[in-house]
mmCIF file of N, CA and C in Angstrom:
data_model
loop_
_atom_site.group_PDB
_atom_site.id
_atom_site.type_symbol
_atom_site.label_atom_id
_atom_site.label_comp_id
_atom_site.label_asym_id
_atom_site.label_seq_id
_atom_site.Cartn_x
_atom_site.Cartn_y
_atom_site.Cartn_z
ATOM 1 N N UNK B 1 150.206 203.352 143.865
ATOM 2 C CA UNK B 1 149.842 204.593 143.222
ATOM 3 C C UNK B 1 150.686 204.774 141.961
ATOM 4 N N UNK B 2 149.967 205.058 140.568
ATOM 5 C CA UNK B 2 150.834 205.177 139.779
ATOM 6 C C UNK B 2 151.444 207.281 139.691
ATOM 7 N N UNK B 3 152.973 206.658 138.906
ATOM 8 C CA UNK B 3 153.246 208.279 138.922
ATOM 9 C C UNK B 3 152.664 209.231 138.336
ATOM 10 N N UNK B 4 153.145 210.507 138.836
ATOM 11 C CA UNK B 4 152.284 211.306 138.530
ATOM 12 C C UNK B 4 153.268 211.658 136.878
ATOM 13 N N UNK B 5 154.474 211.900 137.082
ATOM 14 C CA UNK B 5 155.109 212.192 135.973
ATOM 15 C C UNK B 5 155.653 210.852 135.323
ATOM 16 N N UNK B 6 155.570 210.942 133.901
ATOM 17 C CA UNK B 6 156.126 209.803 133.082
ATOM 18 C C UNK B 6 157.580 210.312 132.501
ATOM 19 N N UNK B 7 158.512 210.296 132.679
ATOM 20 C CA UNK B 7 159.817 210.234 132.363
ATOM 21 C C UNK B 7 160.126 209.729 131.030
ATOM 22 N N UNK B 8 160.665 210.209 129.819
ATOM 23 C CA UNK B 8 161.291 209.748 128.339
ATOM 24 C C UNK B 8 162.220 208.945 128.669
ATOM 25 N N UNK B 9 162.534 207.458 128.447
ATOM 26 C CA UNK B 9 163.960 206.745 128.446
ATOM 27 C C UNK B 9 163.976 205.798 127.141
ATOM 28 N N UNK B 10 164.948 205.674 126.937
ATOM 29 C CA UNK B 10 165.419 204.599 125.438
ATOM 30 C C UNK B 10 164.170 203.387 125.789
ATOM 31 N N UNK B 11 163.853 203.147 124.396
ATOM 32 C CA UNK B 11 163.229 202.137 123.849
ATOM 33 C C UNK B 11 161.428 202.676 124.709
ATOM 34 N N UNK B 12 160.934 203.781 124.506
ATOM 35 C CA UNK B 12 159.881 204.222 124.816
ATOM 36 C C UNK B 12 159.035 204.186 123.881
ATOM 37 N N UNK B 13 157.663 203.836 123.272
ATOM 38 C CA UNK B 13 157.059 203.960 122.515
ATOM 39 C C UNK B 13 156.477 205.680 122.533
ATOM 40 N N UNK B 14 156.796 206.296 121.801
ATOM 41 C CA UNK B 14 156.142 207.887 120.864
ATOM 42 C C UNK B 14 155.352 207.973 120.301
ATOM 43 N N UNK B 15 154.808 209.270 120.174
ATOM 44 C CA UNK B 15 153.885 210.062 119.070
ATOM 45 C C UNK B 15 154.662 211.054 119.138
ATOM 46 N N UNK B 16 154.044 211.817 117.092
ATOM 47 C CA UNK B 16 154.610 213.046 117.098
ATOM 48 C C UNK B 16 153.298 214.103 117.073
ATOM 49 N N UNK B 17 153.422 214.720 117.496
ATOM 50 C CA UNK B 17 152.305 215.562 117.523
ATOM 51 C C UNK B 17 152.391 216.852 116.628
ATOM 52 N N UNK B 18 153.325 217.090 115.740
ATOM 53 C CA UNK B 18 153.440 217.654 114.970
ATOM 54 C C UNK B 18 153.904 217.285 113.466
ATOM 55 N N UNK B 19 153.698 217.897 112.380
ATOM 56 C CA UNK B 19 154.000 217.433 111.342
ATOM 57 C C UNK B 19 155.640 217.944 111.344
ATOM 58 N N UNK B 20 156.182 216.931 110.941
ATOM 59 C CA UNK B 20 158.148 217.072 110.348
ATOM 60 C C UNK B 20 158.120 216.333 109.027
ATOM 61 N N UNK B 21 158.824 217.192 107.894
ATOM 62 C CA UNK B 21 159.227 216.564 106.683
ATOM 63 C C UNK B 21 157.621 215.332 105.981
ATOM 64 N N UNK B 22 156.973 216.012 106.021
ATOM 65 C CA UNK B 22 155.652 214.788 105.304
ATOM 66 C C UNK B 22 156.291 214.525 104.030
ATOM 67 N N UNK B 23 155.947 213.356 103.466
ATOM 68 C CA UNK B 23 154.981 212.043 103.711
ATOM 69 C C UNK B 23 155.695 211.288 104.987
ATOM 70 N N UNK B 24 156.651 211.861 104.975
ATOM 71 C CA UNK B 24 157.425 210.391 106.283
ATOM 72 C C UNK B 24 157.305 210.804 107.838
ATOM 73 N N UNK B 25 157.023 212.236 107.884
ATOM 74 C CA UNK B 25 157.129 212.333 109.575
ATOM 75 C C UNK B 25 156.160 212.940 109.658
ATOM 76 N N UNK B 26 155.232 212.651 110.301
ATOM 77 C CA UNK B 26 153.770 213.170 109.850
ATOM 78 C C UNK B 26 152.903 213.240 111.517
ATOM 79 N N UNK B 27 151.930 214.176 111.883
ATOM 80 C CA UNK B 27 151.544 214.172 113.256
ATOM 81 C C UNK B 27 150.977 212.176 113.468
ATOM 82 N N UNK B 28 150.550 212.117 114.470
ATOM 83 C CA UNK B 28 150.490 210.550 114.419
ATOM 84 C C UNK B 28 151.539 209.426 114.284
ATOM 85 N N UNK B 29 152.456 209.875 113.736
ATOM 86 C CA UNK B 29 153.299 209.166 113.478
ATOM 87 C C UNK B 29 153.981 208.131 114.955
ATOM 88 N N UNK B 30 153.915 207.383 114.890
ATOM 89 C CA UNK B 30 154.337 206.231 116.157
ATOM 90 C C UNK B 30 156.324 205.855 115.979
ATOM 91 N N UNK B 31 156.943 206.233 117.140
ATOM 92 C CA UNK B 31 158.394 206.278 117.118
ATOM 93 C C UNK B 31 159.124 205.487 117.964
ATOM 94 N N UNK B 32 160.019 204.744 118.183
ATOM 95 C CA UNK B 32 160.505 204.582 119.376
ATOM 96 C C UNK B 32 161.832 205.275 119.688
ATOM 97 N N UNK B 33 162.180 205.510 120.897
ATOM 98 C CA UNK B 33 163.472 206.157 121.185
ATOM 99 C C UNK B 33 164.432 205.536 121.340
ATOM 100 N N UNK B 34 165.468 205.380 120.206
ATOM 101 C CA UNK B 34 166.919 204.901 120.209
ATOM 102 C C UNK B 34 167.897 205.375 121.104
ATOM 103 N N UNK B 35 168.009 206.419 121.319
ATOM 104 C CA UNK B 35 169.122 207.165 121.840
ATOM 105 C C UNK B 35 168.902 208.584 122.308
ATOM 106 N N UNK B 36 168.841 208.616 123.521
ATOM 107 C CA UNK B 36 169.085 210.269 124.429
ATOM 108 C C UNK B 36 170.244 210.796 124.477
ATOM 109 N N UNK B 37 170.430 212.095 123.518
ATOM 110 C CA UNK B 37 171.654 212.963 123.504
ATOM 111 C C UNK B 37 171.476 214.610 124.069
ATOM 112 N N UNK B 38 172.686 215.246 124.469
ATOM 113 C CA UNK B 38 172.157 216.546 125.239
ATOM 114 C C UNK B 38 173.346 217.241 124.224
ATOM 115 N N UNK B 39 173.067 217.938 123.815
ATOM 116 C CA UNK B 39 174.621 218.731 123.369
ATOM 117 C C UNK B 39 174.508 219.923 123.717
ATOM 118 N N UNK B 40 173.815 220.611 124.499
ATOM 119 C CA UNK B 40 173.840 221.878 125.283
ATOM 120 C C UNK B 40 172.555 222.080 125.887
ATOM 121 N N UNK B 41 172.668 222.557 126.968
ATOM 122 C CA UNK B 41 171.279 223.387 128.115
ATOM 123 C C UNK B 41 170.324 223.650 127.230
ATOM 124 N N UNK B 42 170.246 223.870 125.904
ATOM 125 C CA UNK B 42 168.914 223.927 125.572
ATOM 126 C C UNK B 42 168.214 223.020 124.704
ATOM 127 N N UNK B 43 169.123 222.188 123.717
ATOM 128 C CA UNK B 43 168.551 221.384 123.121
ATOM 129 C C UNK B 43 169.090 219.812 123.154
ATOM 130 N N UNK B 44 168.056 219.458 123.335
ATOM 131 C CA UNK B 44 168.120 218.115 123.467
ATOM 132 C C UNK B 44 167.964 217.300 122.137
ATOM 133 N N UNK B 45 168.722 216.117 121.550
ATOM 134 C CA UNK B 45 168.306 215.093 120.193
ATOM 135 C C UNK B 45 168.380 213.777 120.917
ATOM 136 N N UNK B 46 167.239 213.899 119.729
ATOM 137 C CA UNK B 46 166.775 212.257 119.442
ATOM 138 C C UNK B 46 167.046 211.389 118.388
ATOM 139 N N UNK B 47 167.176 210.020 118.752
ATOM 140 C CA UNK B 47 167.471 209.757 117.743
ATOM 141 C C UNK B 47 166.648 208.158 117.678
ATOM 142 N N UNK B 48 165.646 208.481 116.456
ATOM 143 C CA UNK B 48 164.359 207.173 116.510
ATOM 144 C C UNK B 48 165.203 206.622 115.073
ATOM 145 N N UNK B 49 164.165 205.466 115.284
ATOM 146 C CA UNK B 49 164.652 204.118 114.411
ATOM 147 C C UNK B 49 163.017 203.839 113.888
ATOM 148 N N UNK B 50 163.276 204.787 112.482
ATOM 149 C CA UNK B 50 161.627 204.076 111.451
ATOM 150 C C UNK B 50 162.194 203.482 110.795
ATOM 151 N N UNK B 51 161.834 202.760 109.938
ATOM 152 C CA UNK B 51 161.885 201.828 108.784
ATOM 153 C C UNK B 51 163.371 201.806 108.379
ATOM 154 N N UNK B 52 164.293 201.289 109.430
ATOM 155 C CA UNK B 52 165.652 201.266 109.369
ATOM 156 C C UNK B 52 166.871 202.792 108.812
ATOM 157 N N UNK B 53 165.947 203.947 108.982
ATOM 158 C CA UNK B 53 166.358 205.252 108.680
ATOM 159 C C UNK B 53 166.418 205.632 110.616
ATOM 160 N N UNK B 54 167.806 206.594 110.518
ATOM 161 C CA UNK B 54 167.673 207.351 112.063
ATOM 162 C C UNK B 54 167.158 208.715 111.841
ATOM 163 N N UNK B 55 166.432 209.065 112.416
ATOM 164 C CA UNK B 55 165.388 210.696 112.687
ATOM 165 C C UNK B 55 166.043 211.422 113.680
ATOM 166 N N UNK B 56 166.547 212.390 113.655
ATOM 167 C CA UNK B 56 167.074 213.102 115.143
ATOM 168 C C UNK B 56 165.343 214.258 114.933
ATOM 169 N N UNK B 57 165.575 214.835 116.097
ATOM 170 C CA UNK B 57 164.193 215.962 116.505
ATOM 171 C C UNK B 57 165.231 216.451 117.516
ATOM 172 N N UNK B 58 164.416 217.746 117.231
ATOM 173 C CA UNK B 58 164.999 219.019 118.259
ATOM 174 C C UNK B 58 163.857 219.199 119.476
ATOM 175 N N UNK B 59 163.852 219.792 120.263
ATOM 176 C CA UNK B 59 162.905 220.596 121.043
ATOM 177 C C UNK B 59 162.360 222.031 120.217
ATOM 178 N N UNK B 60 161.466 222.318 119.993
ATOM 179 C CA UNK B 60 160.881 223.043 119.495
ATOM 180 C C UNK B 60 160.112 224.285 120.260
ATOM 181 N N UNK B 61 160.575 225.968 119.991
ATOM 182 C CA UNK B 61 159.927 226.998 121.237
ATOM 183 C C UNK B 61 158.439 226.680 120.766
ATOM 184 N N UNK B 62 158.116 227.129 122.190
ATOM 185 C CA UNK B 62 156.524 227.490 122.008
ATOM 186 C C UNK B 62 156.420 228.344 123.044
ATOM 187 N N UNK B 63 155.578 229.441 122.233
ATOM 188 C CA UNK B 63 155.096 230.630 122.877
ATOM 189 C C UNK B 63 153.711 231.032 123.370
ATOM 190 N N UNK B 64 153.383 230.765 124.607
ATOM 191 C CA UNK B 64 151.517 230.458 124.682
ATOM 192 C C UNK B 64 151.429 231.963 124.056
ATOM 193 N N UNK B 65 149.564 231.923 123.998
ATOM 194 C CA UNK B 65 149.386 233.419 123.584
ATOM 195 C C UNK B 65 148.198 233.798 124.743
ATOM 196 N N UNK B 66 147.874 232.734 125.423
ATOM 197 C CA UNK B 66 146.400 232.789 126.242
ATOM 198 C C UNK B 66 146.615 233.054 127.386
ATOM 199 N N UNK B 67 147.941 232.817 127.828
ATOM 200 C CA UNK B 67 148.649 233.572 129.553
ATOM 201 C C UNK B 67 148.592 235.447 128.907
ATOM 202 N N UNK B 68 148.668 235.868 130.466
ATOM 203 C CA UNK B 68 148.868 237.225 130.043
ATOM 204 C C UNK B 68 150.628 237.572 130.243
ATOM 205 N N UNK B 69 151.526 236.984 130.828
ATOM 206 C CA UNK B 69 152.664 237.274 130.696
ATOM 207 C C UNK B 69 153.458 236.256 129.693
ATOM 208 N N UNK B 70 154.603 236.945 129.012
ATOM 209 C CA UNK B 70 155.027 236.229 127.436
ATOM 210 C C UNK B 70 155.584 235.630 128.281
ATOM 211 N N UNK B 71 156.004 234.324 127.656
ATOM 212 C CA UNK B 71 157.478 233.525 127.908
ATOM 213 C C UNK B 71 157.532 232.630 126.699
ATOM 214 N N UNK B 72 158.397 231.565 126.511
ATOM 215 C CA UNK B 72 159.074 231.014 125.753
ATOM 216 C C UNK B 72 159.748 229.982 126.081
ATOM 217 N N UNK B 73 159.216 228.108 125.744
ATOM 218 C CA UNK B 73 159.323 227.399 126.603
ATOM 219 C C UNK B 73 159.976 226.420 125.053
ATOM 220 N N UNK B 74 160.764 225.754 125.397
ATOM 221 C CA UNK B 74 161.132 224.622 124.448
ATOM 222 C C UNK B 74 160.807 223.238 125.021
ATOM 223 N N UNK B 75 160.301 222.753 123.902
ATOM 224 C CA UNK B 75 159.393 221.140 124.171
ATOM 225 C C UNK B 75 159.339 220.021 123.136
ATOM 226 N N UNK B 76 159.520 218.932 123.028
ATOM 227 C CA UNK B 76 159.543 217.931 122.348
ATOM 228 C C UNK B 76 158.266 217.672 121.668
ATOM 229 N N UNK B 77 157.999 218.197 120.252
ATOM 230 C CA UNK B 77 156.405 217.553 119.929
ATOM 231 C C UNK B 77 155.940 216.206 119.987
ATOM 232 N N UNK B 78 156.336 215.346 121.192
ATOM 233 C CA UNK B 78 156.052 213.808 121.228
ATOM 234 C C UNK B 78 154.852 213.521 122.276
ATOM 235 N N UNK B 79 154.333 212.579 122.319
ATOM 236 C CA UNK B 79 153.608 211.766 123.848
ATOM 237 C C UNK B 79 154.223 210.767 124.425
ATOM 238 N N UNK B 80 153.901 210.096 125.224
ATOM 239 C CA UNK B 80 154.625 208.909 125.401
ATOM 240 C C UNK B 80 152.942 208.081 124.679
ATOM 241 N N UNK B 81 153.611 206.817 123.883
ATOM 242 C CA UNK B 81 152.330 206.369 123.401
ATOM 243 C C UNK B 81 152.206 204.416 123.922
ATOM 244 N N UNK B 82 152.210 204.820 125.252
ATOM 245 C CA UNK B 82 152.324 203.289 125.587
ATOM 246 C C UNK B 82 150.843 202.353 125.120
ATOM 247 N N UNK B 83 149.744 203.493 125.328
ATOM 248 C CA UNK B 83 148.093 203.410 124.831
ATOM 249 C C UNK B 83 148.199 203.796 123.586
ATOM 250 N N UNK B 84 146.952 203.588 122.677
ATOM 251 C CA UNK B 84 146.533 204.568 121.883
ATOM 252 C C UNK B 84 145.514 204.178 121.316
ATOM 253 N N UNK B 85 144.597 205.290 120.892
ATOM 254 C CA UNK B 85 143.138 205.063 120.321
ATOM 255 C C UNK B 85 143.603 204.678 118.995
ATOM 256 N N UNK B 86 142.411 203.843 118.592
ATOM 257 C CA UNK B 86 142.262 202.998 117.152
ATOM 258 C C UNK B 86 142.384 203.723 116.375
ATOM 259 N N UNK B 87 141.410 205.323 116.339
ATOM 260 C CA UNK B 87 141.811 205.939 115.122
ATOM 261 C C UNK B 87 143.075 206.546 114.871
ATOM 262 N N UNK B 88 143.895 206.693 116.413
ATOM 263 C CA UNK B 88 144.820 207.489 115.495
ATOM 264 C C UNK B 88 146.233 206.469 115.229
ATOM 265 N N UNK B 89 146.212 205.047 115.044
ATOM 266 C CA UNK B 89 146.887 204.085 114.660
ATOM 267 C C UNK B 89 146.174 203.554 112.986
ATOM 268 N N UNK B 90 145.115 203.907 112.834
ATOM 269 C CA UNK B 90 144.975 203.021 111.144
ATOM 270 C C UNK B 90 145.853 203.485 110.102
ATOM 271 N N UNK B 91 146.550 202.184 109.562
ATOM 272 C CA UNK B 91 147.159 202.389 108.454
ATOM 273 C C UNK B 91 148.608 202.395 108.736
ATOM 274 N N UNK B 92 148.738 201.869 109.905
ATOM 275 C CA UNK B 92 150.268 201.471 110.437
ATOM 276 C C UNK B 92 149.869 199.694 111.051
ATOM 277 N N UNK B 93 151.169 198.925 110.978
ATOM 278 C CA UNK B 93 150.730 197.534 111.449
ATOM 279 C C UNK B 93 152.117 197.439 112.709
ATOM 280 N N UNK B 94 151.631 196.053 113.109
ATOM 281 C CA UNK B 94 152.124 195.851 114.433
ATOM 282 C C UNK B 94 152.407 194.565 114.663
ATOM 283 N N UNK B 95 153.667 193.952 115.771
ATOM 284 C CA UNK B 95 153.706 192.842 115.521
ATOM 285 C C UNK B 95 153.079 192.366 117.073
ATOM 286 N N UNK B 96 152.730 193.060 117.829
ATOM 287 C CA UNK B 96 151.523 192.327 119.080
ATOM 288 C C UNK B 96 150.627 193.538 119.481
ATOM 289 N N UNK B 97 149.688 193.473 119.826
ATOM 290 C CA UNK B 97 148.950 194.329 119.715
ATOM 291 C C UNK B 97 147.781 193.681 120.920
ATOM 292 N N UNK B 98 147.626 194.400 121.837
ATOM 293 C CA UNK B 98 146.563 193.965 123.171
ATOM 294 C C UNK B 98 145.324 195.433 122.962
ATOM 295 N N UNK B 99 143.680 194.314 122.726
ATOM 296 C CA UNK B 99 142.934 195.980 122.670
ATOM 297 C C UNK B 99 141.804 195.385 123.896
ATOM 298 N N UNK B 100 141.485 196.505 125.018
ATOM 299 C CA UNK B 100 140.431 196.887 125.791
ATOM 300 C C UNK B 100 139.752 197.126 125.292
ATOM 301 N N UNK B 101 138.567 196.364 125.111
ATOM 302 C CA UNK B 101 137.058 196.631 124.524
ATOM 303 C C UNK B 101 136.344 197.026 126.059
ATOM 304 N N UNK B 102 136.326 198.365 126.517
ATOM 305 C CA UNK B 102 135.437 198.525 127.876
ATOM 306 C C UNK B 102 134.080 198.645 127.493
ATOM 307 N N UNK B 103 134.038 198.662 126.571
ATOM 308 C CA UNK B 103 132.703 199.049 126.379
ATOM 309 C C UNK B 103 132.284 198.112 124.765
ATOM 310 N N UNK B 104 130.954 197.886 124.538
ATOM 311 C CA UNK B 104 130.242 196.852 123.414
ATOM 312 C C UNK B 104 130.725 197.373 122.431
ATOM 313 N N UNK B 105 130.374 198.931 122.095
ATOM 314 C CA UNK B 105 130.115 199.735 121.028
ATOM 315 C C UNK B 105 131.125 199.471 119.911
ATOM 316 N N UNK B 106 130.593 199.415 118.767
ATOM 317 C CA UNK B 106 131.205 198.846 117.338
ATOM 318 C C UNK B 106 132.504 198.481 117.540
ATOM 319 N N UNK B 107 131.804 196.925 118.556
ATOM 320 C CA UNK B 107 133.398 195.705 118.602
ATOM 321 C C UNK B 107 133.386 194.749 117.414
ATOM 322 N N UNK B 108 132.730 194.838 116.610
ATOM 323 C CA UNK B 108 133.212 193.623 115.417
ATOM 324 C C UNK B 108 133.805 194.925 114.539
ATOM 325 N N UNK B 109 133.398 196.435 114.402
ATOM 326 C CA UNK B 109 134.448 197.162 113.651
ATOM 327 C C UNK B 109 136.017 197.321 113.922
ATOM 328 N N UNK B 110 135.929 197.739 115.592
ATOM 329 C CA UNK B 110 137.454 197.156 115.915
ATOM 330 C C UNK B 110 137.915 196.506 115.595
ATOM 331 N N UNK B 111 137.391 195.198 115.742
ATOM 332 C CA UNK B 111 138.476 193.802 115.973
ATOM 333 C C UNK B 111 138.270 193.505 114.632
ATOM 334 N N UNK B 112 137.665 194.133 113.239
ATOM 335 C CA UNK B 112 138.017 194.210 112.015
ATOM 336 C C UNK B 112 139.317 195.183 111.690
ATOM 337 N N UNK B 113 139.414 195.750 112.040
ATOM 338 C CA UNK B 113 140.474 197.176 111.586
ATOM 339 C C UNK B 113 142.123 196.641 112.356
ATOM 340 N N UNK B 114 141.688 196.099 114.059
ATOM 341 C CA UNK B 114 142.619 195.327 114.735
ATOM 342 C C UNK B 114 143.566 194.202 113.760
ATOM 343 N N UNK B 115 142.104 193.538 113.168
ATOM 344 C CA UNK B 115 143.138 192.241 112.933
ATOM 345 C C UNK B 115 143.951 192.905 111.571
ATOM 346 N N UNK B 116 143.038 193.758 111.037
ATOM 347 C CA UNK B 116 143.947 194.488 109.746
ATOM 348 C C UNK B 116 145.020 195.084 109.948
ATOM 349 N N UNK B 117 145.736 195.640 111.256
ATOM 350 C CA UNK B 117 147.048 195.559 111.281
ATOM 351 C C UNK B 117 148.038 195.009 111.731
ATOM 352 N N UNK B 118 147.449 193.730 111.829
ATOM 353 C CA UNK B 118 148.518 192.392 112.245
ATOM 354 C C UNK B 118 149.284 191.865 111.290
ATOM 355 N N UNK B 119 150.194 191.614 111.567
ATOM 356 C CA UNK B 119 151.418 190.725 110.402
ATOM 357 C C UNK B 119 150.875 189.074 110.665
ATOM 358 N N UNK B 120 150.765 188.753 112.029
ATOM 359 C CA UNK B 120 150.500 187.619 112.467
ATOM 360 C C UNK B 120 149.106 187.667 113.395
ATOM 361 N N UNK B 121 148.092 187.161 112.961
ATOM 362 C CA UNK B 121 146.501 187.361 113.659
ATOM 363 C C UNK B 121 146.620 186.368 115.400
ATOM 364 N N UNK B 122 147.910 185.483 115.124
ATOM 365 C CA UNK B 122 148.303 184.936 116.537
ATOM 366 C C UNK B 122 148.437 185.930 117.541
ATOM 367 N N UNK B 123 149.150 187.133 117.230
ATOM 368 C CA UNK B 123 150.062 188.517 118.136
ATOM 369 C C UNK B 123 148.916 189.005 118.820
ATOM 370 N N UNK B 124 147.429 188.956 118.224
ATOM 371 C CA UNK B 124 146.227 189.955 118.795
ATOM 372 C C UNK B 124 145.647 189.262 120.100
ATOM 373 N N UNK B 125 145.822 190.081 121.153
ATOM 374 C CA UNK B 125 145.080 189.545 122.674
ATOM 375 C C UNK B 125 143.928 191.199 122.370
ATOM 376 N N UNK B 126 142.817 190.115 123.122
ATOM 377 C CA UNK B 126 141.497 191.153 123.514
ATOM 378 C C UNK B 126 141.265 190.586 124.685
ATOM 379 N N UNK B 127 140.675 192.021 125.487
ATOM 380 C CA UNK B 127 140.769 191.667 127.102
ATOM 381 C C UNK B 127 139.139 192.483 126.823
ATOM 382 N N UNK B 128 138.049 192.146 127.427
ATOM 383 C CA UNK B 128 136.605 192.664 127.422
ATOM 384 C C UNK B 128 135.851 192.350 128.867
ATOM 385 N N UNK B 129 135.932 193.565 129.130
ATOM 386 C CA UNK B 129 135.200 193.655 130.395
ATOM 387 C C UNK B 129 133.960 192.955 130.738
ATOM 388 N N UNK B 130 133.145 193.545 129.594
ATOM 389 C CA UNK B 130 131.528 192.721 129.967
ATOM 390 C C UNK B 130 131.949 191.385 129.878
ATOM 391 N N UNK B 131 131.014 190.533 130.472
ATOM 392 C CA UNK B 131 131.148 189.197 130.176
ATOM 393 C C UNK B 131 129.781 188.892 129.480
ATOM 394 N N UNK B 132 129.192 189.750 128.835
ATOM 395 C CA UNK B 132 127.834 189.652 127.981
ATOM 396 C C UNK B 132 128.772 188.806 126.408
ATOM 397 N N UNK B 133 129.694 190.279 126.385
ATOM 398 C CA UNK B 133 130.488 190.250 125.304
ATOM 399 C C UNK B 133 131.653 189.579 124.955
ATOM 400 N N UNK B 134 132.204 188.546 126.227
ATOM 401 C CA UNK B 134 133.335 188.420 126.020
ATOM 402 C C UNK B 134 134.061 187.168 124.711
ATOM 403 N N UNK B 135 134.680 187.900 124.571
ATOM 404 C CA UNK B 135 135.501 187.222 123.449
ATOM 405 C C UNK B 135 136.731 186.262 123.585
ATOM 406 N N UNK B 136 136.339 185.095 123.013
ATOM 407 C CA UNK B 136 137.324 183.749 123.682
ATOM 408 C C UNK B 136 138.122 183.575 122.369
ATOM 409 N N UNK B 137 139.839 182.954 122.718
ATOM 410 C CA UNK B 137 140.016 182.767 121.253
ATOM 411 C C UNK B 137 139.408 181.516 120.712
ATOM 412 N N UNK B 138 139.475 180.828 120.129
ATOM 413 C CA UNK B 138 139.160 179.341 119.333
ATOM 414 C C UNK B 138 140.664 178.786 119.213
ATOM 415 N N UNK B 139 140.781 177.504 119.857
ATOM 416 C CA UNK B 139 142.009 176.575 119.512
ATOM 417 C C UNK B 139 141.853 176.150 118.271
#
């Protein structure tokens, strides 16, 4: 059975789900976690590793408005991004990259856009369910 809760630990692949400081920290943005720091009961830092720059992030309040009683909850604008859909990766590259084609639907656009963010077109594994469709590499 897999868990029900996913736990944050060093070297986790991220998303930010909010915009910080644009052009460079931008929602979408893909992170990994360097370092878990606590410096008091309420806020927690981070500290990611982009393009050889360190990023700390705070926890950030959020206040629902759609409950009927107020409260005030502090939360990390991240995901854990061990998956992620095609669109919200274009225009970032990768050095291995595995894509699930479950389904036919515009697989030569994928595995066009796929191989476009490879450094090395060796790194790309495709795993395809149908076997109508399946895709072999070529030696």
């Amino acid at each position: 059975m897999l868990p029900h809760n996913l736990q944050l630990k060093v070297r986790y692949p991220i998303i930010l789900l909010r915009n910080f400081n644009p052009p460079q920290l931008y929602n979408d943005t893909q992170l990994i976690v360097k370092k878990l720091m606590k410096k008091c009961c309420r806020s927690h830092h981070f500290e990611w590793q982009v393009l050889g720059e360190n990023i700390f992030l705070l926890r950030i309040p959020i206040i629902p408005t759609d409950v009927p009683i107020e409260f005030k909850r502090f939360q990390f604008p991240i995901s854990l991004a061990f998956t992620i859909r095609i669109n919200k990766f274009q225009g970032q590259t990768m050095s291995v990259c595995v894509i699930y084609l479950s389904k036919p639907c515009f697989v030569h656009r994928i595995l066009y856009v796929a191989y476009s963010w490879m450094s090395k077109p060796s790194s790309l594994f495709v795993l395809a369910v149908d076997s109508e469709h399946l895709i072999v590499p070529q030696d």
